[in-house]
């Protein structure tokens, strides 16, 4: 090699300085990389992607992603976690890893809509069938499990209509027939109940919601207690290339210390406003699992003391949809948009006939997700919007 000094561009990339080791701070360091550098060929060839003891490629893990995986596993009472780019990707990962042509998956009829659509479209194209079941009746679920059933999805509370099922009985109904269960645990966030203690095999979680808390990150996780099941999921995760970036992981890591505080605050605000709605003449139903009389309240009460800051109201059918939409449009602090658990309170109207065909409930449903604003200001906002749309009705 020539004696020529390397040019600055090379020196800046291959700089010899290494900061002293031993830096300790409450905040974890953030690693971002695609390439992982090996010291020699033997080390490269010896590295096993299945082991968390080492690294192969950024897609399959960095110190930063491993850190968040371990924290989510702890949060959920599981042992092994995989990170994926969204909550919906977490659902897709479970489906793709566990189902093949000829298999059947059973999905609650009140489950998160895009997960159902995944079954109707992609799974159907791949020769995987699905049926929707009524989660309020574990006996019916047990009767539906057939020889082709390989996976039963669970969700608590149900998406949008907020029914709380007897999770333990549903998990048992599947387990007794040797079928795996996967729970969409986004609502409980690992705080309201422990899914694994109920016998659930897999927890899928939209970290986009409570763990991120900022409304600025999309991420999901898939957690198990069973190591072999984790490796099945991890194999598919690796082959599909569903990794996440260090900056996004850092955002979630930063938000985790305040998770329980935010969950409790949003729960308190949600219950305050759900109770307030019960006094309003315009609505015929308030759907919040912590409210006596709400579907599945007894199951919620037996299992949980906490609830997500999320509820729905059904406007009485005498009010035409346009007037309910005028109410939603009149809201100022509640913003119109999908998702929940961020700092900004959100609202979305739904057509019950579309989201729950066959339901006996009539009228327009509006879902509220509580942010972190002062609940008195949120109530003022609801009051002014009701006045604007309904007058003194
Ligand atoms: C219950 C539930 N599961 C999963 C998801 C999907 O999460 P993501 O938006 O990260 O795909 C959502 C999103 O609204 C959800 O409400």
Coordinates of C-alpha atoms and ligand atoms in Angstrom, one line a residue:
X1 CA 0.0 0.0 0.0
X2 CA 1.3 3.5 -0.8
X3 CA 2.3 5.9 2.0
X4 CA -0.2 8.4 0.8
X5 CA -2.4 9.6 3.6
X6 CA -6.0 8.5 3.1
X7 CA -8.2 11.3 1.8
X8 CA -10.6 13.0 4.2
X9 CA -13.7 11.3 2.7
X10 CA -12.1 7.9 3.5
X11 CA -10.9 9.0 6.9
X12 CA -14.3 10.3 7.9
X13 CA -15.8 6.9 7.1
X14 CA -13.1 4.7 8.6
X15 CA -12.2 6.9 11.5
X16 CA -10.1 5.1 14.1
X17 CA -11.4 7.0 17.2
X18 CA -13.7 4.9 19.4
X19 CA -15.3 6.7 22.4
X20 CA -14.4 5.2 25.8
X21 CA -16.6 2.3 26.8
X22 CA -18.5 2.4 30.1
X23 CA -20.9 5.3 29.3
X24 CA -24.0 4.7 31.5
X25 CA -27.1 6.8 31.3
X26 CA -30.8 6.2 31.9
X27 CA -31.5 6.5 28.2
X28 CA -30.4 3.6 26.0
X29 CA -28.1 4.3 23.1
X30 CA -29.6 4.1 19.6
X31 CA -28.1 1.8 17.0
X32 CA -29.1 2.2 13.3
X33 CA -27.6 -0.1 10.7
X34 CA -28.3 -2.3 7.8
X35 CA -24.8 -3.9 7.7
X36 CA -23.4 -5.6 10.7
X37 CA -19.6 -5.9 10.5
X38 CA -18.0 -9.2 11.3
X39 CA -14.4 -9.5 12.5
X40 CA -13.6 -12.4 10.2
X41 CA -15.1 -15.0 7.9
X42 CA -15.3 -17.6 10.7
X43 CA -17.4 -15.2 12.8
X44 CA -19.6 -14.4 9.8
X45 CA -20.2 -18.1 9.1
X46 CA -20.8 -19.0 12.8
X47 CA -23.5 -16.3 13.4
X48 CA -26.9 -17.8 13.9
X49 CA -29.9 -15.5 13.3
X50 CA -32.0 -17.5 15.8
X51 CA -29.8 -16.4 18.7
X52 CA -30.2 -13.0 20.3
X53 CA -26.6 -13.3 21.4
X54 CA -25.3 -11.9 18.1
X55 CA -26.1 -9.9 15.1
X56 CA -26.3 -10.8 11.4
X57 CA -28.0 -7.9 9.6
X58 CA -29.9 -4.8 10.7
X59 CA -33.2 -6.3 9.5
X60 CA -32.9 -9.2 11.9
X61 CA -32.0 -7.2 15.0
X62 CA -29.8 -4.5 16.5
X63 CA -29.2 -3.7 20.2
X64 CA -31.9 -1.1 19.9
X65 CA -34.6 -3.4 18.5
X66 CA -33.6 -6.2 20.9
X67 CA -34.1 -3.8 23.7
X68 CA -37.6 -2.8 22.7
X69 CA -38.5 -6.5 22.1
X70 CA -37.4 -7.4 25.6
X71 CA -39.4 -4.5 27.1
X72 CA -42.6 -5.4 25.2
X73 CA -42.2 -9.1 26.2
X74 CA -42.0 -7.9 29.8
X75 CA -44.9 -5.6 29.4
X76 CA -47.1 -8.3 28.1
X77 CA -45.9 -11.1 30.5
X78 CA -44.5 -13.0 27.5
X79 CA -41.0 -14.2 26.8
X80 CA -40.2 -13.4 23.2
X81 CA -41.2 -10.5 21.0
X82 CA -40.8 -9.6 17.3
X83 CA -41.2 -6.1 16.0
X84 CA -43.0 -5.4 12.7
X85 CA -43.7 -2.2 10.8
X86 CA -47.4 -1.8 12.0
X87 CA -50.1 -3.4 14.1
X88 CA -51.7 -4.7 10.9
X89 CA -48.3 -6.3 10.0
X90 CA -48.4 -8.0 13.4
X91 CA -51.7 -9.6 12.4
X92 CA -50.4 -10.5 9.0
X93 CA -47.2 -12.1 10.4
X94 CA -49.2 -14.4 12.7
X95 CA -51.5 -15.4 9.8
X96 CA -48.6 -16.0 7.4
X97 CA -46.5 -17.9 9.8
X98 CA -49.2 -20.2 11.1
X99 CA -51.5 -20.8 8.1
X100 CA -51.2 -22.6 4.9
X101 CA -53.4 -23.7 2.0
X102 CA -56.3 -25.7 3.2
X103 CA -56.2 -24.3 6.7
X104 CA -59.0 -22.3 8.4
X105 CA -58.8 -19.3 10.7
X106 CA -61.6 -18.2 13.0
X107 CA -62.0 -14.4 13.6
X108 CA -64.3 -12.6 16.0
X109 CA -67.1 -10.8 14.1
X110 CA -66.2 -7.6 15.9
X111 CA -62.5 -7.7 15.2
X112 CA -60.4 -4.9 13.8
X113 CA -61.7 -4.5 10.2
X114 CA -58.4 -4.6 8.2
X115 CA -57.5 -7.9 9.8
X116 CA -60.8 -9.3 8.6
X117 CA -60.2 -7.8 5.1
X118 CA -56.7 -9.5 5.1
X119 CA -58.6 -12.8 5.6
X120 CA -61.1 -12.0 2.9
X121 CA -58.5 -11.0 0.3
X122 CA -54.9 -12.3 0.8
X123 CA -55.7 -15.4 2.9
X124 CA -58.5 -16.4 0.5
X125 CA -56.2 -16.0 -2.5
X126 CA -53.7 -18.3 -0.8
X127 CA -56.4 -21.0 -0.3
X128 CA -56.8 -20.3 3.5
X129 CA -60.4 -20.1 4.6
X130 CA -61.9 -18.1 7.4
X131 CA -65.2 -17.8 9.3
X132 CA -66.3 -15.1 11.7
X133 CA -67.6 -16.1 15.1
X134 CA -69.6 -14.5 17.8
X135 CA -67.2 -13.9 20.7
X136 CA -69.9 -13.5 23.2
X137 CA -70.5 -17.3 23.2
X138 CA -67.5 -19.6 23.9
X139 CA -69.7 -22.6 23.4
X140 CA -70.4 -21.5 19.8
X141 CA -66.7 -21.1 19.2
X142 CA -66.0 -24.6 20.5
X143 CA -68.6 -26.0 18.1
X144 CA -67.1 -24.1 15.2
X145 CA -63.6 -25.4 15.6
X146 CA -63.2 -28.1 12.9
X147 CA -60.4 -30.3 11.5
X148 CA -59.0 -27.6 9.3
X149 CA -59.0 -24.9 12.0
X150 CA -55.4 -23.9 12.8
X151 CA -55.8 -20.5 14.5
X152 CA -58.4 -18.6 16.5
X153 CA -58.1 -14.8 16.7
X154 CA -59.3 -13.1 19.9
X155 CA -59.8 -9.4 20.5
X156 CA -60.8 -7.6 23.8
X157 CA -62.6 -5.3 23.7
X158 CA -64.1 -5.7 20.2
X159 CA -63.1 -3.0 17.7
X160 CA -65.5 -0.1 17.6
X161 CA -68.4 -1.8 19.3
X162 CA -66.4 -2.5 22.4
X163 CA -67.9 -5.8 23.6
X164 CA -65.7 -7.5 26.1
X165 CA -65.6 -11.3 25.7
X166 CA -64.8 -14.1 28.3
X167 CA -61.3 -14.3 27.0
X168 CA -60.3 -17.2 29.2
X169 CA -63.3 -19.3 28.1
X170 CA -62.6 -18.5 24.4
X171 CA -58.9 -19.4 24.8
X172 CA -59.9 -22.7 26.5
X173 CA -62.4 -23.5 23.7
X174 CA -59.6 -23.4 21.2
X175 CA -56.9 -25.0 23.3
X176 CA -59.1 -28.0 24.2
X177 CA -59.2 -28.7 20.5
X178 CA -55.5 -28.2 20.1
X179 CA -55.8 -25.0 18.2
X180 CA -53.5 -22.0 18.7
X181 CA -55.0 -18.6 19.8
X182 CA -53.7 -15.1 18.9
X183 CA -55.0 -12.0 20.7
X184 CA -55.0 -8.5 19.3
X185 CA -53.9 -7.0 22.6
X186 CA -53.8 -3.4 21.5
X187 CA -56.7 -2.3 23.7
X188 CA -55.3 -3.9 26.9
X189 CA -51.7 -2.8 26.0
X190 CA -50.3 -5.3 28.4
X191 CA -51.7 -3.3 31.3
X192 CA -55.4 -4.1 31.6
X193 CA -54.8 -7.9 31.8
X194 CA -52.2 -10.6 31.2
X195 CA -53.2 -12.5 28.0
X196 CA -50.7 -15.4 28.6
X197 CA -52.1 -16.1 32.0
X198 CA -55.4 -16.7 30.3
X199 CA -53.9 -19.4 28.1
X200 CA -53.5 -17.2 25.0
X201 CA -50.6 -18.4 22.8
X202 CA -49.7 -15.2 20.9
X203 CA -50.2 -11.5 21.6
X204 CA -50.2 -9.1 18.6
X205 CA -50.0 -5.5 19.6
X206 CA -50.2 -2.2 17.6
X207 CA -47.4 -0.3 19.3
X208 CA -48.6 2.5 17.1
X209 CA -51.2 3.1 19.9
X210 CA -50.4 3.2 23.6
X211 CA -46.7 2.2 23.6
X212 CA -45.8 4.9 21.1
X213 CA -48.3 7.3 22.6
X214 CA -47.2 10.1 20.3
X215 CA -49.3 9.4 17.2
X216 CA -46.1 9.7 15.2
X217 CA -44.9 6.1 14.9
X218 CA -46.3 3.0 13.2
X219 CA -45.1 -0.3 14.7
X220 CA -46.4 -3.6 15.8
X221 CA -45.2 -6.5 17.9
X222 CA -45.8 -10.3 18.2
X223 CA -45.1 -11.8 21.5
X224 CA -45.2 -15.4 22.7
X225 CA -44.1 -17.4 25.8
X226 CA -43.3 -20.5 23.8
X227 CA -39.9 -20.4 22.2
X228 CA -40.6 -22.9 19.4
X229 CA -43.7 -20.8 18.4
X230 CA -41.5 -17.7 18.5
X231 CA -39.0 -19.4 16.1
X232 CA -41.8 -20.3 13.7
X233 CA -42.9 -16.6 13.7
X234 CA -39.3 -15.4 13.5
X235 CA -38.6 -17.5 10.5
X236 CA -41.5 -15.9 8.6
X237 CA -40.5 -12.5 10.0
X238 CA -37.0 -12.9 8.6
X239 CA -38.1 -14.2 5.2
X240 CA -40.7 -11.5 4.8
X241 CA -38.2 -8.7 5.7
X242 CA -40.5 -7.0 8.2
X243 CA -37.9 -5.1 10.1
X244 CA -38.3 -1.7 11.8
X245 CA -36.0 1.3 11.8
X246 CA -33.9 2.5 14.8
X247 CA -35.4 6.0 14.9
X248 CA -38.9 4.6 15.3
X249 CA -37.8 2.1 17.9
X250 CA -36.2 4.9 19.8
X251 CA -39.4 6.9 19.8
X252 CA -41.3 3.9 21.4
X253 CA -38.5 3.3 23.9
X254 CA -38.7 7.0 24.9
X255 CA -42.5 6.7 25.4
X256 CA -42.6 3.5 27.4
X257 CA -41.7 5.0 30.8
X258 CA -44.9 7.1 30.6
X259 CA -47.1 4.3 29.2
X260 CA -48.9 3.4 32.5
X261 CA -49.5 7.0 33.4
X262 CA -50.9 7.8 30.0
X263 CA -53.1 4.7 30.0
X264 CA -54.5 5.6 33.4
X265 CA -55.1 9.2 32.4
X266 CA -56.8 8.3 29.2
X267 CA -58.9 5.7 31.0
X268 CA -60.0 8.2 33.6
X269 CA -61.0 10.8 30.9
X270 CA -62.7 8.1 28.9
X271 CA -64.9 7.0 31.8
X272 CA -65.7 10.6 32.7
X273 CA -67.0 11.3 29.2
X274 CA -68.7 7.9 28.8
X275 CA -70.7 8.6 32.0
X276 CA -71.5 12.1 30.8
X277 CA -72.8 10.7 27.5
X278 CA -75.1 8.4 29.4
X279 CA -76.9 11.5 30.5
X280 CA -77.3 12.9 27.0
X281 CA -80.7 12.6 25.4
X282 CA -79.4 12.2 21.8
X283 CA -77.7 8.8 22.4
X284 CA -79.4 5.5 23.0
X285 CA -76.3 3.5 23.9
X286 CA -72.8 4.1 25.4
X287 CA -70.4 1.3 24.6
X288 CA -67.6 1.2 27.2
X289 CA -66.7 -2.2 28.8
X290 CA -66.2 -0.5 32.3
X291 CA -69.8 0.8 32.3
X292 CA -72.4 -1.6 33.8
X293 CA -74.8 -2.6 31.1
X294 CA -72.3 -2.3 28.3
X295 CA -71.9 -5.6 26.4
X296 CA -69.5 -7.9 28.3
X297 CA -69.1 -5.6 31.3
X298 CA -69.2 -8.6 33.7
X299 CA -66.3 -10.2 31.8
X300 CA -64.3 -6.9 31.9
X301 CA -65.1 -6.6 35.6
X302 CA -63.9 -10.1 36.4
X303 CA -60.6 -9.6 34.6
X304 CA -59.6 -5.9 34.6
X305 CA -59.7 -2.8 36.7
X306 CA -58.3 -0.6 33.9
X307 CA -59.7 0.2 30.4
X308 CA -58.4 2.0 27.3
X309 CA -59.6 5.5 26.9
X310 CA -61.8 4.5 24.1
X311 CA -65.6 4.2 23.8
X312 CA -68.4 4.5 21.3
X313 CA -71.9 6.0 21.5
X314 CA -74.9 5.1 19.3
X315 CA -77.1 8.1 18.5
X316 CA -80.7 7.4 18.7
X317 CA -82.1 6.2 15.4
X318 CA -84.5 9.2 15.3
X319 CA -81.5 11.4 14.4
X320 CA -80.6 11.1 10.8
X321 CA -77.0 10.4 10.0
X322 CA -76.4 13.9 8.5
X323 CA -77.1 15.5 11.8
X324 CA -74.7 13.2 13.6
X325 CA -72.1 14.0 11.0
X326 CA -72.8 17.7 11.6
X327 CA -72.1 17.1 15.3
X328 CA -68.8 15.4 14.4
X329 CA -67.9 18.2 12.1
X330 CA -68.6 20.8 14.8
X331 CA -66.1 19.3 17.2
X332 CA -63.0 21.5 17.6
X333 CA -60.6 19.7 20.0
X334 CA -61.7 16.2 19.0
X335 CA -60.1 15.7 15.5
X336 CA -61.7 13.5 12.9
X337 CA -59.3 10.7 12.1
X338 CA -58.4 7.0 12.6
X339 CA -56.3 5.6 15.4
X340 CA -56.2 6.1 19.1
X341 CA -54.0 6.5 22.2
X342 CA -52.0 9.5 21.0
X343 CA -52.0 13.0 22.7
X344 CA -54.9 14.3 20.5
X345 CA -58.5 13.1 21.1
X346 CA -60.0 11.6 18.0
X347 CA -63.5 10.8 16.7
X348 CA -64.8 8.7 13.8
X349 CA -68.4 8.1 12.9
X350 CA -69.3 4.6 11.6
X351 CA -72.3 3.1 9.8
X352 CA -73.4 0.2 11.9
X353 CA -74.9 -1.6 8.9
X354 CA -71.4 -1.6 7.3
X355 CA -69.2 -2.5 10.3
X356 CA -71.6 -4.9 11.9
X357 CA -74.1 -6.2 9.3
X358 CA -76.9 -8.0 11.1
X359 CA -76.7 -6.1 14.3
X360 CA -80.0 -5.3 16.0
X361 CA -78.7 -1.8 17.0
X362 CA -80.0 1.0 15.0
X363 CA -78.6 4.5 14.6
X364 CA -75.2 6.1 13.8
X365 CA -72.2 5.0 16.0
X366 CA -69.5 7.5 16.9
X367 CA -66.2 6.3 18.4
X368 CA -64.2 8.6 20.7
X369 CA -60.6 8.1 21.6
X370 CA -59.3 10.1 24.4
X371 CA -56.0 12.0 24.1
X372 CA -54.2 13.9 26.9
X373 CA -56.1 17.2 26.8
X374 CA -57.9 18.3 30.0
X375 CA -61.2 16.4 30.2
X376 CA -63.1 19.5 31.1
X377 CA -62.1 21.1 27.8
X378 CA -63.1 18.0 26.0
X379 CA -66.5 17.9 27.6
X380 CA -67.0 21.6 26.7
X381 CA -66.1 20.7 23.1
X382 CA -68.7 17.9 23.1
X383 CA -71.4 20.3 24.6
X384 CA -70.8 23.0 22.0
X385 CA -70.9 20.6 19.1
X386 CA -74.1 19.0 20.4
X387 CA -75.6 22.5 20.6
X388 CA -74.4 23.3 17.1
X389 CA -75.9 20.2 15.6
X390 CA -78.9 19.5 17.7
X391 CA -79.8 22.9 19.2
X392 CA -81.4 22.5 22.6
X393 CA -82.8 19.0 21.7
Ligands
LIG1 C1 -57.4 -3.1 17.5 C2 -56.4 -2.7 16.5 N1 -55.5 -3.6 16.1 C3 -54.6 -3.3 15.1 C4 -54.5 -2.0 14.6 C5 -53.5 -1.8 13.5 O1 -52.5 -0.9 13.9 P1 -51.6 -0.1 12.9 O2 -52.4 1.1 12.6 O3 -50.3 0.1 13.5 O4 -51.5 -1.0 11.6 C6 -55.4 -1.1 14.9 C7 -55.4 0.3 14.3 O5 -56.3 1.1 14.5 C8 -56.4 -1.4 15.9 O6 -57.3 -0.5 16.3

